[in-house]
Amino acid sequence: MDTIYDIIKIATNNHKISKQNIINMLSFPIPTDPLTFPLFVTADKTREKHVGNKVHLRALIEFTNHCKQNCLYCGLRRDNKNIIRYRMTPEEIIDHALNTFKGGFETIVLQGGEDPFYNTETLCKIIQSIRTIFPSEINHAITLSIGELSTVAYKKLREAGVNRFLLRIETTNRLLYEKLSPCMDFDNRIRCLKDLKTYKYEVGTGNLIGLPEQTIESIAEDILFFNEINSDMVGIGPFITNPDTPLKDHPSGDFWLVMKVLAITRLLLPNANIPATTSMETKHKNGRMIALQCGANVAMPNVTNPIYKENYKLYPKEHEANSFECIKTMLEKMGRVGM
Ligand code: 5AD
Ligand code: SF4
């Protein structure tokens, strides 16, 4: 068997790792001082070499917590009666987006459940209104994270001025995917990702670590999938147990396994944008700071109005520190610059 140093050397030079070597790497024990783990050290260097020391800030606006889907792990699932549902009006969304850009952010992420209230026409009008003040040619990116849509909808939204789209594959194991997301179809998810590529969005995908029945082999296949579709952004996060869902008795994912997945993804996709996510912080008190030392280069301050934010509960929010101020303080401590 190759040593971890052999695998890392090949991966760093060629940005390729075999499935077996990914599995091996995911299985190597982490030392007591985790940040000395060679995989993390190399991923951090690769990040610095290819995408630099700047941490890209993406302002997250959670505009609706309604969802027609019923994913077993997620608090926004339609059968969850324990959350107060809200929707921002199109005018509110436009105002909030404009204020966020005016406040200095260059990227906004409009995120929500799959909510049919906002049809393609409404969404396009929202985007066009934002674009009349902040046109596409100038450096202001609009990202959507609103799930599966029709081919026509993706096309029209791109034409209206959306640049990026986040749609995690969640798991590449088809059976597991369809079990965890009843009524959803794996092939349709792949179709969505292909459409997004066709219409020249910057595409973000990603997965959840620690899902029931998920194996290390299946996680290795997820990583190869990110590479195969040449994902521009990769959001990797631990599954967090949500007491209001059918997976309430399934333990949350392992933090260091998430870091390994992140670091390997950085070696394979040296130029990708990889966020340090809030869910990481839920599993470790310095979760995001560590992620930024294991290959991540993006942070997502949550700028949602607090009256809505508390109800956007994908998973329980314990010690959330994802305000712009918290992130700024963290980056200053690390000597990294947010932009
Ligand atoms: N734990 C962690 N992440 C979750 N998501 C949904 N539910 C959970 C959970 N319980 C993630 C999914 C989805 C994103 C918006 O939130 O990966 O793509
Ligand atoms: Fe809806 Fe997304 Fe949650 Fe599934 S993961 S229930 S699609 S918000």
mmCIF file of C-alpha atoms and ligand atoms in Angstrom:
data_model
loop_
_atom_site.group_PDB
_atom_site.id
_atom_site.type_symbol
_atom_site.label_atom_id
_atom_site.label_comp_id
_atom_site.label_asym_id
_atom_site.label_seq_id
_atom_site.Cartn_x
_atom_site.Cartn_y
_atom_site.Cartn_z
ATOM 1 C CA MET A 1 0.000 0.000 0.000
ATOM 2 C CA ASP A 2 1.234 3.522 -0.821
ATOM 3 C CA THR A 3 2.077 5.665 2.199
ATOM 4 C CA ILE A 4 0.164 8.870 2.779
ATOM 5 C CA TYR A 5 3.236 10.756 1.489
ATOM 6 C CA ASP A 6 3.218 8.802 -1.809
ATOM 7 C CA ILE A 7 -0.467 9.476 -2.349
ATOM 8 C CA ILE A 8 -0.150 13.164 -1.521
ATOM 9 C CA LYS A 9 2.864 13.585 -3.798
ATOM 10 C CA ILE A 10 1.022 12.132 -6.791
ATOM 11 C CA ALA A 11 -2.126 14.077 -5.972
ATOM 12 C CA THR A 12 -0.261 17.375 -5.657
ATOM 13 C CA ASN A 13 1.571 16.910 -8.940
ATOM 14 C CA ASN A 14 -1.262 15.531 -11.063
ATOM 15 C CA HIS A 15 -4.434 16.605 -9.231
ATOM 16 C CA LYS A 16 -5.556 13.007 -9.566
ATOM 17 C CA ILE A 17 -6.128 10.328 -6.938
ATOM 18 C CA SER A 18 -7.456 6.825 -7.496
ATOM 19 C CA LYS A 19 -10.607 5.776 -5.700
ATOM 20 C CA GLN A 20 -8.646 3.273 -3.628
ATOM 21 C CA ASN A 21 -6.179 5.935 -2.566
ATOM 22 C CA ILE A 22 -8.996 8.301 -1.609
ATOM 23 C CA ILE A 23 -10.438 5.511 0.525
ATOM 24 C CA ASN A 24 -7.004 4.928 2.081
ATOM 25 C CA MET A 25 -6.571 8.607 2.792
ATOM 26 C CA LEU A 26 -10.027 8.869 4.369
ATOM 27 C CA SER A 27 -9.099 5.932 6.591
ATOM 28 C CA PHE A 28 -5.684 7.115 7.865
ATOM 29 C CA PRO A 29 -5.834 8.056 11.567
ATOM 30 C CA ILE A 30 -5.591 11.748 12.445
ATOM 31 C CA PRO A 31 -2.681 12.675 14.777
ATOM 32 C CA THR A 32 -3.302 14.217 18.213
ATOM 33 C CA ASP A 33 -2.353 17.561 16.761
ATOM 34 C CA PRO A 34 -4.648 17.345 13.718
ATOM 35 C CA LEU A 35 -3.259 20.333 11.829
ATOM 36 C CA THR A 36 0.058 18.488 11.420
ATOM 37 C CA PHE A 37 -1.718 15.745 9.412
ATOM 38 C CA PRO A 38 0.167 15.750 6.073
ATOM 39 C CA LEU A 39 -3.053 15.804 4.041
ATOM 40 C CA PHE A 40 -4.193 19.008 5.772
ATOM 41 C CA VAL A 41 -0.769 20.666 5.498
ATOM 42 C CA THR A 42 -0.628 19.924 1.765
ATOM 43 C CA ALA A 43 -4.232 21.008 1.132
ATOM 44 C CA ASP A 44 -3.496 24.311 2.888
ATOM 45 C CA LYS A 45 -0.394 24.864 0.727
ATOM 46 C CA THR A 46 -2.329 23.948 -2.427
ATOM 47 C CA ARG A 47 -5.039 26.427 -1.484
ATOM 48 C CA GLU A 48 -2.467 29.158 -0.967
ATOM 49 C CA LYS A 49 -0.636 28.401 -4.217
ATOM 50 C CA HIS A 50 -3.722 28.230 -6.450
ATOM 51 C CA VAL A 51 -6.311 30.572 -4.944
ATOM 52 C CA GLY A 52 -4.222 32.673 -2.558
ATOM 53 C CA ASN A 53 -4.789 33.898 0.966
ATOM 54 C CA LYS A 54 -7.918 35.905 0.373
ATOM 55 C CA VAL A 55 -11.138 34.556 1.812
ATOM 56 C CA HIS A 56 -14.061 35.232 -0.491
ATOM 57 C CA LEU A 57 -17.118 36.410 1.369
ATOM 58 C CA ARG A 58 -20.544 35.395 0.109
ATOM 59 C CA ALA A 59 -23.453 37.122 1.822
ATOM 60 C CA LEU A 60 -26.215 34.637 2.470
ATOM 61 C CA ILE A 61 -29.846 35.760 2.306
ATOM 62 C CA GLU A 62 -32.287 33.047 3.350
ATOM 63 C CA PHE A 63 -35.453 34.341 1.720
ATOM 64 C CA THR A 64 -37.920 31.473 2.229
ATOM 65 C CA ASN A 65 -38.055 28.443 4.498
ATOM 66 C CA HIS A 66 -40.995 26.855 2.691
ATOM 67 C CA CYS A 67 -40.103 23.654 0.866
ATOM 68 C CA LYS A 68 -42.189 21.249 -1.172
ATOM 69 C CA GLN A 69 -39.617 18.488 -0.679
ATOM 70 C CA ASN A 70 -39.368 16.136 2.259
ATOM 71 C CA CYS A 71 -35.676 15.205 2.693
ATOM 72 C CA LEU A 72 -35.362 13.004 5.760
ATOM 73 C CA TYR A 73 -32.435 14.966 7.216
ATOM 74 C CA CYS A 74 -33.664 18.522 6.756
ATOM 75 C CA GLY A 75 -35.636 20.785 9.072
ATOM 76 C CA LEU A 76 -37.263 22.624 6.164
ATOM 77 C CA ARG A 77 -38.942 19.406 4.946
ATOM 78 C CA ARG A 78 -42.625 19.918 4.240
ATOM 79 C CA ASP A 79 -43.792 17.527 6.966
ATOM 80 C CA ASN A 80 -41.990 19.426 9.721
ATOM 81 C CA LYS A 81 -44.711 21.281 11.584
ATOM 82 C CA ASN A 82 -42.335 22.537 14.287
ATOM 83 C CA ILE A 83 -40.979 25.567 12.470
ATOM 84 C CA ILE A 84 -42.636 28.872 11.723
ATOM 85 C CA ARG A 85 -42.633 29.330 7.973
ATOM 86 C CA TYR A 86 -41.814 32.647 6.332
ATOM 87 C CA ARG A 87 -41.348 34.138 2.899
ATOM 88 C CA MET A 88 -39.771 37.459 2.027
ATOM 89 C CA THR A 89 -41.759 39.434 -0.534
ATOM 90 C CA PRO A 90 -40.055 40.110 -3.878
ATOM 91 C CA GLU A 91 -39.711 43.778 -2.837
ATOM 92 C CA GLU A 92 -38.052 42.786 0.431
ATOM 93 C CA ILE A 93 -35.652 40.486 -1.408
ATOM 94 C CA ILE A 94 -34.713 43.193 -3.901
ATOM 95 C CA ASP A 95 -34.170 45.796 -1.148
ATOM 96 C CA HIS A 96 -32.134 43.421 0.937
ATOM 97 C CA ALA A 97 -30.002 42.360 -2.029
ATOM 98 C CA LEU A 98 -29.336 45.962 -3.052
ATOM 99 C CA ASN A 99 -28.421 46.970 0.494
ATOM 100 C CA THR A 100 -26.055 44.020 0.761
ATOM 101 C CA PHE A 101 -24.240 45.027 -2.431
ATOM 102 C CA LYS A 102 -24.201 48.667 -1.307
ATOM 103 C CA GLY A 103 -22.751 47.512 2.019
ATOM 104 C CA GLY A 104 -19.682 46.257 0.134
ATOM 105 C CA PHE A 105 -20.337 42.581 -0.557
ATOM 106 C CA GLU A 106 -19.570 41.505 -4.109
ATOM 107 C CA THR A 107 -21.524 38.264 -3.997
ATOM 108 C CA ILE A 108 -24.946 37.481 -2.638
ATOM 109 C CA VAL A 109 -26.425 34.018 -2.283
ATOM 110 C CA LEU A 110 -30.205 33.893 -2.381
ATOM 111 C CA GLN A 111 -31.081 30.641 -0.681
ATOM 112 C CA GLY A 112 -34.369 28.947 0.043
ATOM 113 C CA GLY A 113 -36.275 25.697 0.097
ATOM 114 C CA GLU A 114 -37.993 24.556 -3.084
ATOM 115 C CA ASP A 115 -40.840 27.027 -2.858
ATOM 116 C CA PRO A 116 -43.266 27.179 -5.819
ATOM 117 C CA PHE A 117 -44.526 30.569 -4.591
ATOM 118 C CA TYR A 118 -41.614 32.075 -6.507
ATOM 119 C CA ASN A 119 -42.227 31.037 -10.101
ATOM 120 C CA THR A 120 -39.713 31.672 -12.864
ATOM 121 C CA GLU A 121 -41.338 34.955 -13.816
ATOM 122 C CA THR A 122 -41.236 36.294 -10.248
ATOM 123 C CA LEU A 123 -37.638 35.179 -9.801
ATOM 124 C CA CYS A 124 -36.572 36.755 -13.093
ATOM 125 C CA LYS A 125 -38.226 40.034 -12.117
ATOM 126 C CA ILE A 126 -36.360 40.013 -8.800
ATOM 127 C CA ILE A 127 -33.046 39.396 -10.551
ATOM 128 C CA GLN A 128 -33.700 41.989 -13.259
ATOM 129 C CA SER A 129 -34.557 44.619 -10.643
ATOM 130 C CA ILE A 130 -31.295 43.957 -8.820
ATOM 131 C CA ARG A 131 -29.456 44.063 -12.158
ATOM 132 C CA THR A 132 -30.847 47.495 -13.088
ATOM 133 C CA ILE A 133 -28.795 48.917 -10.189
ATOM 134 C CA PHE A 134 -25.896 46.436 -10.223
ATOM 135 C CA PRO A 135 -25.487 45.309 -13.847
ATOM 136 C CA SER A 136 -23.846 41.998 -14.712
ATOM 137 C CA GLU A 137 -20.820 43.647 -16.290
ATOM 138 C CA ILE A 138 -19.756 45.082 -12.944
ATOM 139 C CA ASN A 139 -18.287 42.857 -10.269
ATOM 140 C CA HIS A 140 -21.477 41.849 -8.499
ATOM 141 C CA ALA A 141 -22.340 38.163 -8.569
ATOM 142 C CA ILE A 142 -25.788 36.790 -7.887
ATOM 143 C CA THR A 143 -25.905 33.193 -6.717
ATOM 144 C CA LEU A 144 -29.076 31.157 -6.362
ATOM 145 C CA SER A 145 -29.486 28.140 -4.120
ATOM 146 C CA ILE A 146 -33.119 27.134 -4.565
ATOM 147 C CA GLY A 147 -32.982 23.517 -5.674
ATOM 148 C CA GLU A 148 -34.264 21.723 -8.727
ATOM 149 C CA LEU A 149 -35.892 23.723 -11.534
ATOM 150 C CA SER A 150 -36.835 23.062 -15.144
ATOM 151 C CA THR A 151 -34.323 23.475 -17.964
ATOM 152 C CA VAL A 152 -36.245 26.531 -19.193
ATOM 153 C CA ALA A 153 -36.172 28.114 -15.730
ATOM 154 C CA TYR A 154 -32.397 27.725 -15.464
ATOM 155 C CA LYS A 155 -32.017 29.246 -18.930
ATOM 156 C CA LYS A 156 -34.265 32.244 -18.186
ATOM 157 C CA LEU A 157 -32.657 32.936 -14.819
ATOM 158 C CA ARG A 158 -29.220 32.927 -16.375
ATOM 159 C CA GLU A 159 -30.432 35.395 -18.993
ATOM 160 C CA ALA A 160 -31.957 37.555 -16.247
ATOM 161 C CA GLY A 161 -28.515 37.922 -14.680
ATOM 162 C CA VAL A 162 -27.844 35.048 -12.263
ATOM 163 C CA ASN A 163 -24.186 33.971 -12.447
ATOM 164 C CA ARG A 164 -23.886 31.101 -10.042
ATOM 165 C CA PHE A 165 -25.994 28.251 -8.709
ATOM 166 C CA LEU A 166 -25.479 25.948 -5.748
ATOM 167 C CA LEU A 167 -27.006 22.481 -5.914
ATOM 168 C CA ARG A 168 -25.435 19.815 -3.773
ATOM 169 C CA ILE A 169 -25.672 16.268 -5.019
ATOM 170 C CA GLU A 170 -25.821 15.400 -1.266
ATOM 171 C CA THR A 171 -24.687 11.817 -2.001
ATOM 172 C CA THR A 172 -23.775 10.128 -5.282
ATOM 173 C CA ASN A 173 -25.219 6.871 -4.017
ATOM 174 C CA ARG A 174 -28.424 6.745 -6.052
ATOM 175 C CA LEU A 175 -30.271 4.375 -3.721
ATOM 176 C CA LEU A 176 -29.347 6.343 -0.644
ATOM 177 C CA TYR A 177 -30.202 9.637 -2.365
ATOM 178 C CA GLU A 178 -33.679 8.452 -3.302
ATOM 179 C CA LYS A 179 -34.251 6.932 0.127
ATOM 180 C CA LEU A 180 -33.292 10.143 1.915
ATOM 181 C CA SER A 181 -35.135 12.415 -0.492
ATOM 182 C CA PRO A 182 -38.452 10.700 -1.191
ATOM 183 C CA CYS A 183 -40.146 11.890 -4.409
ATOM 184 C CA MET A 184 -36.820 13.154 -5.719
ATOM 185 C CA ASP A 185 -35.053 11.485 -8.585
ATOM 186 C CA PHE A 186 -31.275 11.145 -8.804
ATOM 187 C CA ASP A 187 -31.299 11.429 -12.600
ATOM 188 C CA ASN A 188 -33.203 14.689 -12.405
ATOM 189 C CA ARG A 189 -30.593 16.103 -10.041
ATOM 190 C CA ILE A 190 -27.867 15.195 -12.533
ATOM 191 C CA ARG A 191 -29.950 16.774 -15.302
ATOM 192 C CA CYS A 192 -30.108 19.995 -13.272
ATOM 193 C CA LEU A 193 -26.334 20.086 -12.795
ATOM 194 C CA LYS A 194 -25.815 19.458 -16.525
ATOM 195 C CA ASP A 195 -28.273 22.235 -17.444
ATOM 196 C CA LEU A 196 -26.440 24.637 -15.157
ATOM 197 C CA LYS A 197 -23.163 23.801 -16.901
ATOM 198 C CA THR A 198 -24.819 24.160 -20.323
ATOM 199 C CA TYR A 199 -26.047 27.669 -19.497
ATOM 200 C CA LYS A 200 -22.608 28.605 -18.214
ATOM 201 C CA TYR A 201 -23.390 29.136 -14.589
ATOM 202 C CA GLU A 202 -20.550 28.771 -12.142
ATOM 203 C CA VAL A 203 -21.786 25.594 -10.542
ATOM 204 C CA GLY A 204 -21.467 24.567 -6.939
ATOM 205 C CA THR A 205 -22.232 21.092 -5.742
ATOM 206 C CA GLY A 206 -21.318 19.185 -2.610
ATOM 207 C CA ASN A 207 -22.295 16.493 -0.170
ATOM 208 C CA LEU A 208 -23.261 15.607 3.355
ATOM 209 C CA ILE A 209 -20.967 13.482 5.487
ATOM 210 C CA GLY A 210 -22.370 11.054 8.026
ATOM 211 C CA LEU A 211 -25.653 10.113 6.392
ATOM 212 C CA PRO A 212 -27.123 6.782 7.493
ATOM 213 C CA GLU A 213 -25.740 3.837 5.496
ATOM 214 C CA GLN A 214 -23.160 6.084 3.797
ATOM 215 C CA THR A 215 -19.837 4.281 3.370
ATOM 216 C CA ILE A 216 -16.291 5.590 2.981
ATOM 217 C CA GLU A 217 -16.357 4.175 -0.543
ATOM 218 C CA SER A 218 -19.460 6.192 -1.342
ATOM 219 C CA ILE A 219 -17.807 9.365 0.006
ATOM 220 C CA ALA A 220 -14.780 8.629 -2.216
ATOM 221 C CA GLU A 221 -17.185 8.426 -5.172
ATOM 222 C CA ASP A 222 -18.660 11.809 -4.184
ATOM 223 C CA ILE A 223 -15.189 13.361 -4.324
ATOM 224 C CA LEU A 224 -14.539 11.838 -7.757
ATOM 225 C CA PHE A 225 -17.903 13.194 -8.876
ATOM 226 C CA PHE A 226 -16.956 16.778 -7.899
ATOM 227 C CA ASN A 227 -13.901 16.325 -10.070
ATOM 228 C CA GLU A 228 -15.770 14.656 -12.942
ATOM 229 C CA ILE A 229 -18.271 17.518 -13.334
ATOM 230 C CA ASN A 230 -15.456 20.022 -12.777
ATOM 231 C CA SER A 231 -17.369 21.813 -10.077
ATOM 232 C CA ASP A 232 -16.457 25.485 -9.595
ATOM 233 C CA MET A 233 -17.552 25.425 -5.957
ATOM 234 C CA VAL A 234 -17.840 22.526 -3.532
ATOM 235 C CA GLY A 235 -19.850 22.736 -0.302
ATOM 236 C CA ILE A 236 -19.017 19.889 2.051
ATOM 237 C CA GLY A 237 -20.675 19.581 5.426
ATOM 238 C CA PRO A 238 -21.381 17.171 8.241
ATOM 239 C CA PHE A 239 -24.901 15.862 8.565
ATOM 240 C CA ILE A 240 -26.255 17.451 11.767
ATOM 241 C CA THR A 241 -28.944 15.600 13.675
ATOM 242 C CA ASN A 242 -32.220 17.487 13.635
ATOM 243 C CA PRO A 243 -34.719 16.383 16.330
ATOM 244 C CA ASP A 244 -37.634 17.537 14.150
ATOM 245 C CA THR A 245 -36.866 15.046 11.373
ATOM 246 C CA PRO A 246 -37.109 11.273 10.838
ATOM 247 C CA LEU A 247 -33.301 11.074 11.250
ATOM 248 C CA LYS A 248 -33.521 12.392 14.827
ATOM 249 C CA ASP A 249 -31.777 9.297 16.233
ATOM 250 C CA HIS A 250 -28.943 9.199 13.715
ATOM 251 C CA PRO A 251 -25.669 10.704 15.031
ATOM 252 C CA SER A 252 -24.133 13.746 13.337
ATOM 253 C CA GLY A 253 -21.208 13.328 10.940
ATOM 254 C CA ASP A 254 -17.592 13.260 12.095
ATOM 255 C CA PHE A 255 -15.823 16.626 11.946
ATOM 256 C CA TRP A 256 -12.384 15.295 10.989
ATOM 257 C CA LEU A 257 -13.814 13.107 8.263
ATOM 258 C CA VAL A 258 -15.377 16.268 6.811
ATOM 259 C CA MET A 259 -11.952 17.965 6.949
ATOM 260 C CA LYS A 260 -10.391 15.021 5.110
ATOM 261 C CA VAL A 261 -13.030 15.214 2.369
ATOM 262 C CA LEU A 262 -12.464 18.951 2.078
ATOM 263 C CA ALA A 263 -8.675 18.576 1.905
ATOM 264 C CA ILE A 264 -8.793 15.821 -0.740
ATOM 265 C CA THR A 265 -11.237 17.911 -2.773
ATOM 266 C CA ARG A 266 -8.743 20.802 -2.655
ATOM 267 C CA LEU A 267 -5.969 18.534 -3.993
ATOM 268 C CA LEU A 268 -8.170 17.357 -6.864
ATOM 269 C CA LEU A 269 -9.711 20.729 -7.656
ATOM 270 C CA PRO A 270 -6.973 23.220 -6.752
ATOM 271 C CA ASN A 271 -8.858 26.225 -8.142
ATOM 272 C CA ALA A 272 -12.299 25.473 -6.705
ATOM 273 C CA ASN A 273 -14.068 27.715 -4.237
ATOM 274 C CA ILE A 274 -14.627 25.717 -1.089
ATOM 275 C CA PRO A 275 -16.550 27.257 1.797
ATOM 276 C CA ALA A 276 -15.977 26.857 5.491
ATOM 277 C CA THR A 277 -19.609 26.176 6.391
ATOM 278 C CA THR A 278 -21.691 26.926 9.468
ATOM 279 C CA SER A 279 -22.417 23.235 9.943
ATOM 280 C CA MET A 280 -18.682 22.693 10.575
ATOM 281 C CA GLU A 281 -18.857 25.148 13.452
ATOM 282 C CA THR A 282 -21.720 23.128 14.917
ATOM 283 C CA LYS A 283 -19.380 20.129 15.208
ATOM 284 C CA HIS A 284 -16.266 21.921 16.475
ATOM 285 C CA LYS A 285 -15.970 25.275 18.211
ATOM 286 C CA ASN A 286 -13.282 26.438 15.769
ATOM 287 C CA GLY A 287 -14.738 24.460 12.899
ATOM 288 C CA ARG A 288 -14.617 27.123 10.274
ATOM 289 C CA MET A 289 -11.189 28.389 11.221
ATOM 290 C CA ILE A 290 -9.842 24.845 10.912
ATOM 291 C CA ALA A 291 -11.586 24.380 7.565
ATOM 292 C CA LEU A 292 -9.831 27.519 6.299
ATOM 293 C CA GLN A 293 -6.537 25.802 7.246
ATOM 294 C CA CYS A 294 -7.468 22.521 5.523
ATOM 295 C CA GLY A 295 -8.200 23.872 2.048
ATOM 296 C CA ALA A 296 -11.262 26.154 2.320
ATOM 297 C CA ASN A 297 -11.136 29.690 0.865
ATOM 298 C CA VAL A 298 -14.712 30.967 1.207
ATOM 299 C CA ALA A 299 -16.836 32.124 4.145
ATOM 300 C CA MET A 300 -20.541 32.843 4.040
ATOM 301 C CA PRO A 301 -21.665 35.528 6.458
ATOM 302 C CA ASN A 302 -25.389 35.241 7.046
ATOM 303 C CA VAL A 303 -27.007 38.616 6.431
ATOM 304 C CA THR A 304 -30.601 37.397 6.670
ATOM 305 C CA ASN A 305 -32.854 39.620 8.744
ATOM 306 C CA PRO A 306 -32.774 38.152 12.300
ATOM 307 C CA ILE A 307 -36.578 37.923 12.423
ATOM 308 C CA TYR A 308 -36.420 35.370 9.602
ATOM 309 C CA LYS A 309 -33.029 33.824 10.258
ATOM 310 C CA GLU A 310 -34.036 32.060 13.477
ATOM 311 C CA ASN A 311 -36.637 30.076 11.545
ATOM 312 C CA TYR A 312 -34.305 28.950 8.771
ATOM 313 C CA LYS A 313 -33.502 25.778 10.630
ATOM 314 C CA LEU A 314 -32.001 23.107 8.404
ATOM 315 C CA TYR A 315 -30.582 21.744 11.658
ATOM 316 C CA PRO A 316 -30.635 23.091 15.243
ATOM 317 C CA LYS A 317 -28.765 26.352 15.550
ATOM 318 C CA GLU A 318 -26.777 26.247 18.755
ATOM 319 C CA HIS A 319 -23.857 28.638 18.767
ATOM 320 C CA GLU A 320 -24.137 30.360 15.464
ATOM 321 C CA ALA A 321 -21.291 32.732 14.808
ATOM 322 C CA ASN A 322 -21.780 33.528 11.176
ATOM 323 C CA SER A 323 -22.479 37.224 11.311
ATOM 324 C CA PHE A 324 -20.174 39.407 9.262
ATOM 325 C CA GLU A 325 -18.552 40.737 12.485
ATOM 326 C CA CYS A 326 -17.743 37.237 13.801
ATOM 327 C CA ILE A 327 -16.234 36.212 10.489
ATOM 328 C CA LYS A 328 -14.193 39.407 10.238
ATOM 329 C CA THR A 329 -12.790 38.863 13.742
ATOM 330 C CA MET A 330 -11.929 35.259 12.925
ATOM 331 C CA LEU A 331 -10.125 36.205 9.700
ATOM 332 C CA GLU A 332 -8.181 38.980 11.437
ATOM 333 C CA LYS A 333 -7.037 36.472 14.056
ATOM 334 C CA MET A 334 -5.834 34.198 11.277
ATOM 335 C CA GLY A 335 -4.086 36.914 9.301
ATOM 336 C CA ARG A 336 -6.313 36.182 6.318
ATOM 337 C CA VAL A 337 -8.103 38.898 4.379
ATOM 338 C CA GLY A 338 -11.805 38.799 3.603
ATOM 339 C CA MET A 339 -12.991 40.201 0.277
HETATM 340 N N1 5AD B 1 -27.382 18.779 8.468
HETATM 341 C C1 5AD B 1 -26.478 19.381 7.657
HETATM 342 N N2 5AD B 1 -26.791 19.939 6.482
HETATM 343 C C2 5AD B 1 -28.072 19.900 6.100
HETATM 344 N N3 5AD B 1 -28.687 20.350 4.985
HETATM 345 C C3 5AD B 1 -29.997 20.080 5.077
HETATM 346 N N4 5AD B 1 -30.263 19.444 6.242
HETATM 347 C C4 5AD B 1 -29.073 19.319 6.896
HETATM 348 C C5 5AD B 1 -28.684 18.737 8.129
HETATM 349 N N5 5AD B 1 -29.557 18.143 8.954
HETATM 350 C C6 5AD B 1 -27.965 20.944 3.864
HETATM 351 C C7 5AD B 1 -28.164 20.170 2.564
HETATM 352 C C8 5AD B 1 -28.668 21.216 1.591
HETATM 353 C C9 5AD B 1 -28.244 22.500 2.243
HETATM 354 C C10 5AD B 1 -29.048 23.679 1.839
HETATM 355 O O1 5AD B 1 -28.395 22.246 3.618
HETATM 356 O O2 5AD B 1 -26.922 19.649 2.124
HETATM 357 O O3 5AD B 1 -28.113 21.094 0.302
HETATM 358 FE FE1 SF4 B 2 -36.036 21.158 0.894
HETATM 359 FE FE2 SF4 B 2 -33.413 21.300 0.368
HETATM 360 FE FE3 SF4 B 2 -34.297 20.734 2.831
HETATM 361 FE FE4 SF4 B 2 -34.567 18.911 0.891
HETATM 362 S S1 SF4 B 2 -32.589 19.710 1.734
HETATM 363 S S2 SF4 B 2 -36.161 19.520 2.385
HETATM 364 S S3 SF4 B 2 -34.983 20.215 -0.874
HETATM 365 S S4 SF4 B 2 -34.575 22.649 1.748
#
